[in-house]
Every structure is written in C-alpha cells, then in structure tokens.
JSON list of C-alpha atoms in Angstrom, two decimals:
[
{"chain": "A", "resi": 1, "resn": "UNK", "atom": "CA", "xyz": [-65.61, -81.31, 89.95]},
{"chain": "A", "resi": 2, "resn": "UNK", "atom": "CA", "xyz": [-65.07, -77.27, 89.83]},
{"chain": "A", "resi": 3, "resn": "UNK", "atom": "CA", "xyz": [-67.56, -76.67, 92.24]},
{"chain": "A", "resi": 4, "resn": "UNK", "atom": "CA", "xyz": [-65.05, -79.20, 94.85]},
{"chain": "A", "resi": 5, "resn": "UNK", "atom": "CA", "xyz": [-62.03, -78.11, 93.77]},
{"chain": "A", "resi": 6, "resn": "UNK", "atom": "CA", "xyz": [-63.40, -74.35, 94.06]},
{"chain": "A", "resi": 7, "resn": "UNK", "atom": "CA", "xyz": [-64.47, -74.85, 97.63]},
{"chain": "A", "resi": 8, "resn": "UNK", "atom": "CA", "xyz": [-61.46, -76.13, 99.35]},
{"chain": "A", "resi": 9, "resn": "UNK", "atom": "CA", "xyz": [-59.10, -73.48, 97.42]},
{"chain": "A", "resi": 10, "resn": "UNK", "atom": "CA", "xyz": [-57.98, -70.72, 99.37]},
{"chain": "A", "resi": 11, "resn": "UNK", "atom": "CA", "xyz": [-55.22, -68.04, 99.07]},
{"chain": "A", "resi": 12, "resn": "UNK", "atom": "CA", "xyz": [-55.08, -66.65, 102.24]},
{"chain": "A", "resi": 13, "resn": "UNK", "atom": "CA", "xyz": [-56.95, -67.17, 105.86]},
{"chain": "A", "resi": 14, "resn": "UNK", "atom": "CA", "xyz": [-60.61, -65.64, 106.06]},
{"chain": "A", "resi": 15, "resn": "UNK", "atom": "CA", "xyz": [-59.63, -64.48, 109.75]},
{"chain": "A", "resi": 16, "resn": "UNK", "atom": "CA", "xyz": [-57.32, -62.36, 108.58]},
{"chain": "A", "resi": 17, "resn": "UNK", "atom": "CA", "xyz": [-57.04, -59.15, 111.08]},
{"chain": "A", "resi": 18, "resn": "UNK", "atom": "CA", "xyz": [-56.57, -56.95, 107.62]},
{"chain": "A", "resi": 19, "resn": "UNK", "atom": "CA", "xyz": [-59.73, -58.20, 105.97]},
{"chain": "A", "resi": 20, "resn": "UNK", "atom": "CA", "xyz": [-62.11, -55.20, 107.67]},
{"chain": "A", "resi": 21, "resn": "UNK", "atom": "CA", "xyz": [-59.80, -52.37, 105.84]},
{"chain": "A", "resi": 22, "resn": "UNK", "atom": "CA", "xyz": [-58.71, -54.11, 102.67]},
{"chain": "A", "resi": 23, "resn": "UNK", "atom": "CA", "xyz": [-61.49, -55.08, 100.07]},
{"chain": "A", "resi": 24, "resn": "UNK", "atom": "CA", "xyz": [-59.12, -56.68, 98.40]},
{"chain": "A", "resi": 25, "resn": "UNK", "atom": "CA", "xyz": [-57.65, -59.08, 100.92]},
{"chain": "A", "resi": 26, "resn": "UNK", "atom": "CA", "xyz": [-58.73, -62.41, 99.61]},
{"chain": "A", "resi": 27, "resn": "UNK", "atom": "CA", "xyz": [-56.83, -61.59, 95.98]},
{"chain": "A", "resi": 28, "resn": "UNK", "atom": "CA", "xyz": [-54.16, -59.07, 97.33]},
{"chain": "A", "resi": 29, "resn": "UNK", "atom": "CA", "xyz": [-51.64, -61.95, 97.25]},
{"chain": "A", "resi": 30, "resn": "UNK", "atom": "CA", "xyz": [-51.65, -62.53, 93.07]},
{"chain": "A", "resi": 31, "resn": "UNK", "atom": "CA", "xyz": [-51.99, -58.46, 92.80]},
{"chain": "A", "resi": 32, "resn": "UNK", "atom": "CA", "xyz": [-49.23, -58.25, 94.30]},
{"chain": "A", "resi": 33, "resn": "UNK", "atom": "CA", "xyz": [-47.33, -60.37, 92.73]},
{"chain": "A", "resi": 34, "resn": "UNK", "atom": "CA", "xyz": [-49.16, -59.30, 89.35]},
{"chain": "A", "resi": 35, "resn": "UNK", "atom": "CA", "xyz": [-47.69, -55.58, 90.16]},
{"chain": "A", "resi": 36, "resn": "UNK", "atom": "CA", "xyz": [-43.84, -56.24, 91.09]},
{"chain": "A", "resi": 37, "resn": "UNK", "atom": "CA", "xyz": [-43.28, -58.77, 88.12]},
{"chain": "A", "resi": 38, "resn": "UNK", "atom": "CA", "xyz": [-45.25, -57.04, 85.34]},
{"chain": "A", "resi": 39, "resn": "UNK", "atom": "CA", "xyz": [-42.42, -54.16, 84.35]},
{"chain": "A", "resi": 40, "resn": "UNK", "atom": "CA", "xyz": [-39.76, -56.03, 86.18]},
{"chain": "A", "resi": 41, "resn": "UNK", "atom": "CA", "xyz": [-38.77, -57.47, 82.25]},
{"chain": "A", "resi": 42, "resn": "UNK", "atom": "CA", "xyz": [-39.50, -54.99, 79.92]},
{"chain": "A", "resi": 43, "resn": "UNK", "atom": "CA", "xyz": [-37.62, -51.95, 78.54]},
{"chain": "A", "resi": 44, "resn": "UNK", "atom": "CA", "xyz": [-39.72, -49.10, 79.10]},
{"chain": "A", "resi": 45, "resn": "UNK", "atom": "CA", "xyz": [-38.36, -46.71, 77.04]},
{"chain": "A", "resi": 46, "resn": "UNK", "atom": "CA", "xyz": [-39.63, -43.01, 76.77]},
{"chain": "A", "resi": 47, "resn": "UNK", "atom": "CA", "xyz": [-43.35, -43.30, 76.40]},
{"chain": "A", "resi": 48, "resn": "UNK", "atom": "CA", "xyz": [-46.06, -44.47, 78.20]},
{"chain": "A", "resi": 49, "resn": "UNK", "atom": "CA", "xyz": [-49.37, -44.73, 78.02]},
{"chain": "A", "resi": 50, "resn": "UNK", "atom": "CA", "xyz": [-52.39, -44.05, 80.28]},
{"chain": "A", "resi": 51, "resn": "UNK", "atom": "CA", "xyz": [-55.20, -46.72, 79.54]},
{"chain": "A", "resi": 52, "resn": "UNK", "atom": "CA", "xyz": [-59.04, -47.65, 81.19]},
{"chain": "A", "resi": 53, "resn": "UNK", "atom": "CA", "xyz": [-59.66, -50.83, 80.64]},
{"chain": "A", "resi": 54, "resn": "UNK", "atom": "CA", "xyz": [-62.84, -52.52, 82.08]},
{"chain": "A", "resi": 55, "resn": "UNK", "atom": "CA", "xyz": [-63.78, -56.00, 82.52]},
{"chain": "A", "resi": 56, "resn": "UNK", "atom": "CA", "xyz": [-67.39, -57.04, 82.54]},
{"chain": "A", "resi": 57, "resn": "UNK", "atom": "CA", "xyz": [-68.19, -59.62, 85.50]},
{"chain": "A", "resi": 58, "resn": "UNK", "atom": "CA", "xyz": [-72.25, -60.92, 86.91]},
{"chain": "A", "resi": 59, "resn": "UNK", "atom": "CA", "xyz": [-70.50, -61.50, 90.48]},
{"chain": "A", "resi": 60, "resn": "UNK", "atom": "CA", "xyz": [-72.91, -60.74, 93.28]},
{"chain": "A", "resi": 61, "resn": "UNK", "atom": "CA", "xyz": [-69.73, -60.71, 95.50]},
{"chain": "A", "resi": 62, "resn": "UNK", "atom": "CA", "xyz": [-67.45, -57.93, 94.23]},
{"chain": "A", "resi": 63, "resn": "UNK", "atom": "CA", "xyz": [-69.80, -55.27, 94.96]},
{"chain": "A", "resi": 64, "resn": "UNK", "atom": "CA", "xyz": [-67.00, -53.02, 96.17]},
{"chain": "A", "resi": 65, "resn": "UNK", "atom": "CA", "xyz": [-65.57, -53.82, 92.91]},
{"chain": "A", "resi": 66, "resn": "UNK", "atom": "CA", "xyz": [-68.14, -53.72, 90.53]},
{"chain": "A", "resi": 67, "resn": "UNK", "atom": "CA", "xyz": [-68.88, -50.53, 88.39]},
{"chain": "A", "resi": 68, "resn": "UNK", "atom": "CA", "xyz": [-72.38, -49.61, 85.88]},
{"chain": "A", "resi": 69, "resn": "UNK", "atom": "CA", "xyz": [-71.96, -48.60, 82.83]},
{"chain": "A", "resi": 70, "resn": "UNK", "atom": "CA", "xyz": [-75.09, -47.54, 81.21]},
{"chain": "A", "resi": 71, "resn": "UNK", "atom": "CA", "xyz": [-73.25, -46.39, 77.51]},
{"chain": "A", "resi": 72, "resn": "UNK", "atom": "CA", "xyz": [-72.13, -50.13, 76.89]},
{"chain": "A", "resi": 73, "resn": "UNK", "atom": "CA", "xyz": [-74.15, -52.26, 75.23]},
{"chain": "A", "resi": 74, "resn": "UNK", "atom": "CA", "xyz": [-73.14, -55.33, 76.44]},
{"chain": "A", "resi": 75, "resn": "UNK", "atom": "CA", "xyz": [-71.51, -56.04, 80.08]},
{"chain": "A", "resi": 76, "resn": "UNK", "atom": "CA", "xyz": [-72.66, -52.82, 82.10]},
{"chain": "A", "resi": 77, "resn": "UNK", "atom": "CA", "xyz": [-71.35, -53.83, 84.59]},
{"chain": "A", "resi": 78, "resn": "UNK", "atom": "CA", "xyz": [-67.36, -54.15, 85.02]},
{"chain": "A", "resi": 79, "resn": "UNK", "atom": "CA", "xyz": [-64.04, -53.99, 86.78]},
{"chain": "A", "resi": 80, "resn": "UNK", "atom": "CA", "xyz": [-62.08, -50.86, 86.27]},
{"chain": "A", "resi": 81, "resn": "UNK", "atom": "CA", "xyz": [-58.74, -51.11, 85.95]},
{"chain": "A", "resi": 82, "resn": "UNK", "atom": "CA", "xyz": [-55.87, -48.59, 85.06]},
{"chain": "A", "resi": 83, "resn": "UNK", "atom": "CA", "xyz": [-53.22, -49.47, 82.79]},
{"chain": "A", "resi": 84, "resn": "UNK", "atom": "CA", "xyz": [-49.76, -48.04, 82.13]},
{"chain": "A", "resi": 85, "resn": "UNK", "atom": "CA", "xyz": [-48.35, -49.59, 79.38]},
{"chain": "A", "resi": 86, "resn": "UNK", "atom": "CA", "xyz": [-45.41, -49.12, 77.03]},
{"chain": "A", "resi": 87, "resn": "UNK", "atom": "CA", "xyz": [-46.32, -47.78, 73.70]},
{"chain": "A", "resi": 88, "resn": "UNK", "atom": "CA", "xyz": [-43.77, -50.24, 71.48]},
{"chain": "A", "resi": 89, "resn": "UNK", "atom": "CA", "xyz": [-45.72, -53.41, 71.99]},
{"chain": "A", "resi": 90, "resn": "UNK", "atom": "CA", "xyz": [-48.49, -52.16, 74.22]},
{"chain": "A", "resi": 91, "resn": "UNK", "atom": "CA", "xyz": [-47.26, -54.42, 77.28]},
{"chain": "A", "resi": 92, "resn": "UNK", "atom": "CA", "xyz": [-48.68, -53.48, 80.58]},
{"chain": "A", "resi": 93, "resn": "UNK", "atom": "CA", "xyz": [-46.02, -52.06, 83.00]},
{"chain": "A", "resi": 94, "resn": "UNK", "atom": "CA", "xyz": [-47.96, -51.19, 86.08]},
{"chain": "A", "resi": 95, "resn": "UNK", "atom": "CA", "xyz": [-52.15, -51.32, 87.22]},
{"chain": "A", "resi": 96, "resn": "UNK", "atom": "CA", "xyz": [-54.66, -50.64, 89.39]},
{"chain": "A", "resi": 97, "resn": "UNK", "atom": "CA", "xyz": [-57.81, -51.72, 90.41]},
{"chain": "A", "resi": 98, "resn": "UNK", "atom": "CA", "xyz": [-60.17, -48.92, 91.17]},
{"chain": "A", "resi": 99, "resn": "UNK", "atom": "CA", "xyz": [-62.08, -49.84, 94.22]},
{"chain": "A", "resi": 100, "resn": "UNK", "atom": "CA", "xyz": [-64.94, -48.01, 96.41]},
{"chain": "A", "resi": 101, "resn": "UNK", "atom": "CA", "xyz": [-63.08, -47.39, 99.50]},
{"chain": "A", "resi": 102, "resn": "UNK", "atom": "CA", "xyz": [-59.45, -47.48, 97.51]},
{"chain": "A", "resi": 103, "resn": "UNK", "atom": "CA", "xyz": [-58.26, -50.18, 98.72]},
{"chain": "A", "resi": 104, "resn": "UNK", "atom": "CA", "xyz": [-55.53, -50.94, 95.75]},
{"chain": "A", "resi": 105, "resn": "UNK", "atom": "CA", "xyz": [-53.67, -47.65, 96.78]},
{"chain": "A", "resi": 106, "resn": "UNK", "atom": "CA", "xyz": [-52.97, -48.78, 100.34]},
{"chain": "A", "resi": 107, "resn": "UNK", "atom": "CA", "xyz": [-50.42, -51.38, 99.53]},
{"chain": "A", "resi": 108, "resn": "UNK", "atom": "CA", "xyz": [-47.45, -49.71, 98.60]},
{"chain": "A", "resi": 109, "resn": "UNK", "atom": "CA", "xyz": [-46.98, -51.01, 95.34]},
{"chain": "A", "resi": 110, "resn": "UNK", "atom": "CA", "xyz": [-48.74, -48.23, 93.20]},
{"chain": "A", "resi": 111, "resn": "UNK", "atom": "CA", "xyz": [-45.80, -45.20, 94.07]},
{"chain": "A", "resi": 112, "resn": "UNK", "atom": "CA", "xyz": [-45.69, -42.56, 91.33]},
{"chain": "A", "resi": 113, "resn": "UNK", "atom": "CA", "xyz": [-48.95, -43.95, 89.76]},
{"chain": "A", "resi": 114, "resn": "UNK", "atom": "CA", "xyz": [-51.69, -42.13, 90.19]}
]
C-alpha cells in the first residue's frame, strides 16, 4: 500500500523549467515553507546558536545531497544541515541544507545566514 500511495504522490511537476539549476526542486516547496514558519513564532531573544546537525540516509537518489563521514560509526553517510537555534529551549529558528552545487542558497530565504 506505501509503495501505491508513494508512486502517485507528487509535490510539484517533473517538467519543471527550474529542475536543471535547483537540486532541490522536487522538495523546495516544504523547505520553503519549513524556513518562513520556523522563527515566525518564537521570541528570539539575544543569543543564538550555530549548530551541524547531520542526518544519516541509504538513498541512492540524493547524491547531490548525500555527505561521507568516515569518523562515525554508524550512518557515514548523511544530510548536512545548519541550524540556528535559540539557546532558551534550543528551538530551531532558521536552516540550511548544504548541497553540492548550493542549491539551498539560491532561494532567497537564507538572507543574513551564512
């Protein structure tokens, strides 16, 4: 049943004149909504933090995405993301995802981050 409900779910059209510049064209639609409602609730206040925080992944499609780690012992290879987050409750305010051709920086969402 995930394999047909996987196959007929789409987020944005596979035509799309963008998709030959942006890696991340297929999931640019959630980041983007990810990165203008993540700090639009939270009171910032005077510190911040600058975090890496990987993810591990076995994908054979995010290769433009996918990082090796040699020092971890488990999950070598990962998404890189970077984090900056509010140091009260550790809440994450703003991110990006680190990409080979920097892709992430291109969309206008990541000003004064960076």
């Amino acid at each position: 049943r995930f394999i047909q409900i996987r196959s007929v779910l789409h987020m944005v059209n596979n035509e799309n004149p963008n998709s030959k510049k942006d890696s991340l064209y297929k999931v640019r639609p959630l980041l983007n909504v990810l990165k203008k409602t993540l700090g639009a609730f939270i009171d910032v206040g005077s510190e911040c933090s600058l975090d890496e925080s990987s993810v591990a992944c076995r994908s054979a499609y995010g290769r433009h995405f996918i990082y090796y780690n040699p020092t971890k012992p488990t999950g070598k290879y990962h998404f890189r993301f970077y984090l900056l987050c509010e140091t009260d409750f550790y809440n994450c305010v703003r991110f990006r995802m680190q990409t080979r051709d920097e892709s992430d920086l291109g969309d206008g969402l990541n000003h004064c981050f960076l």
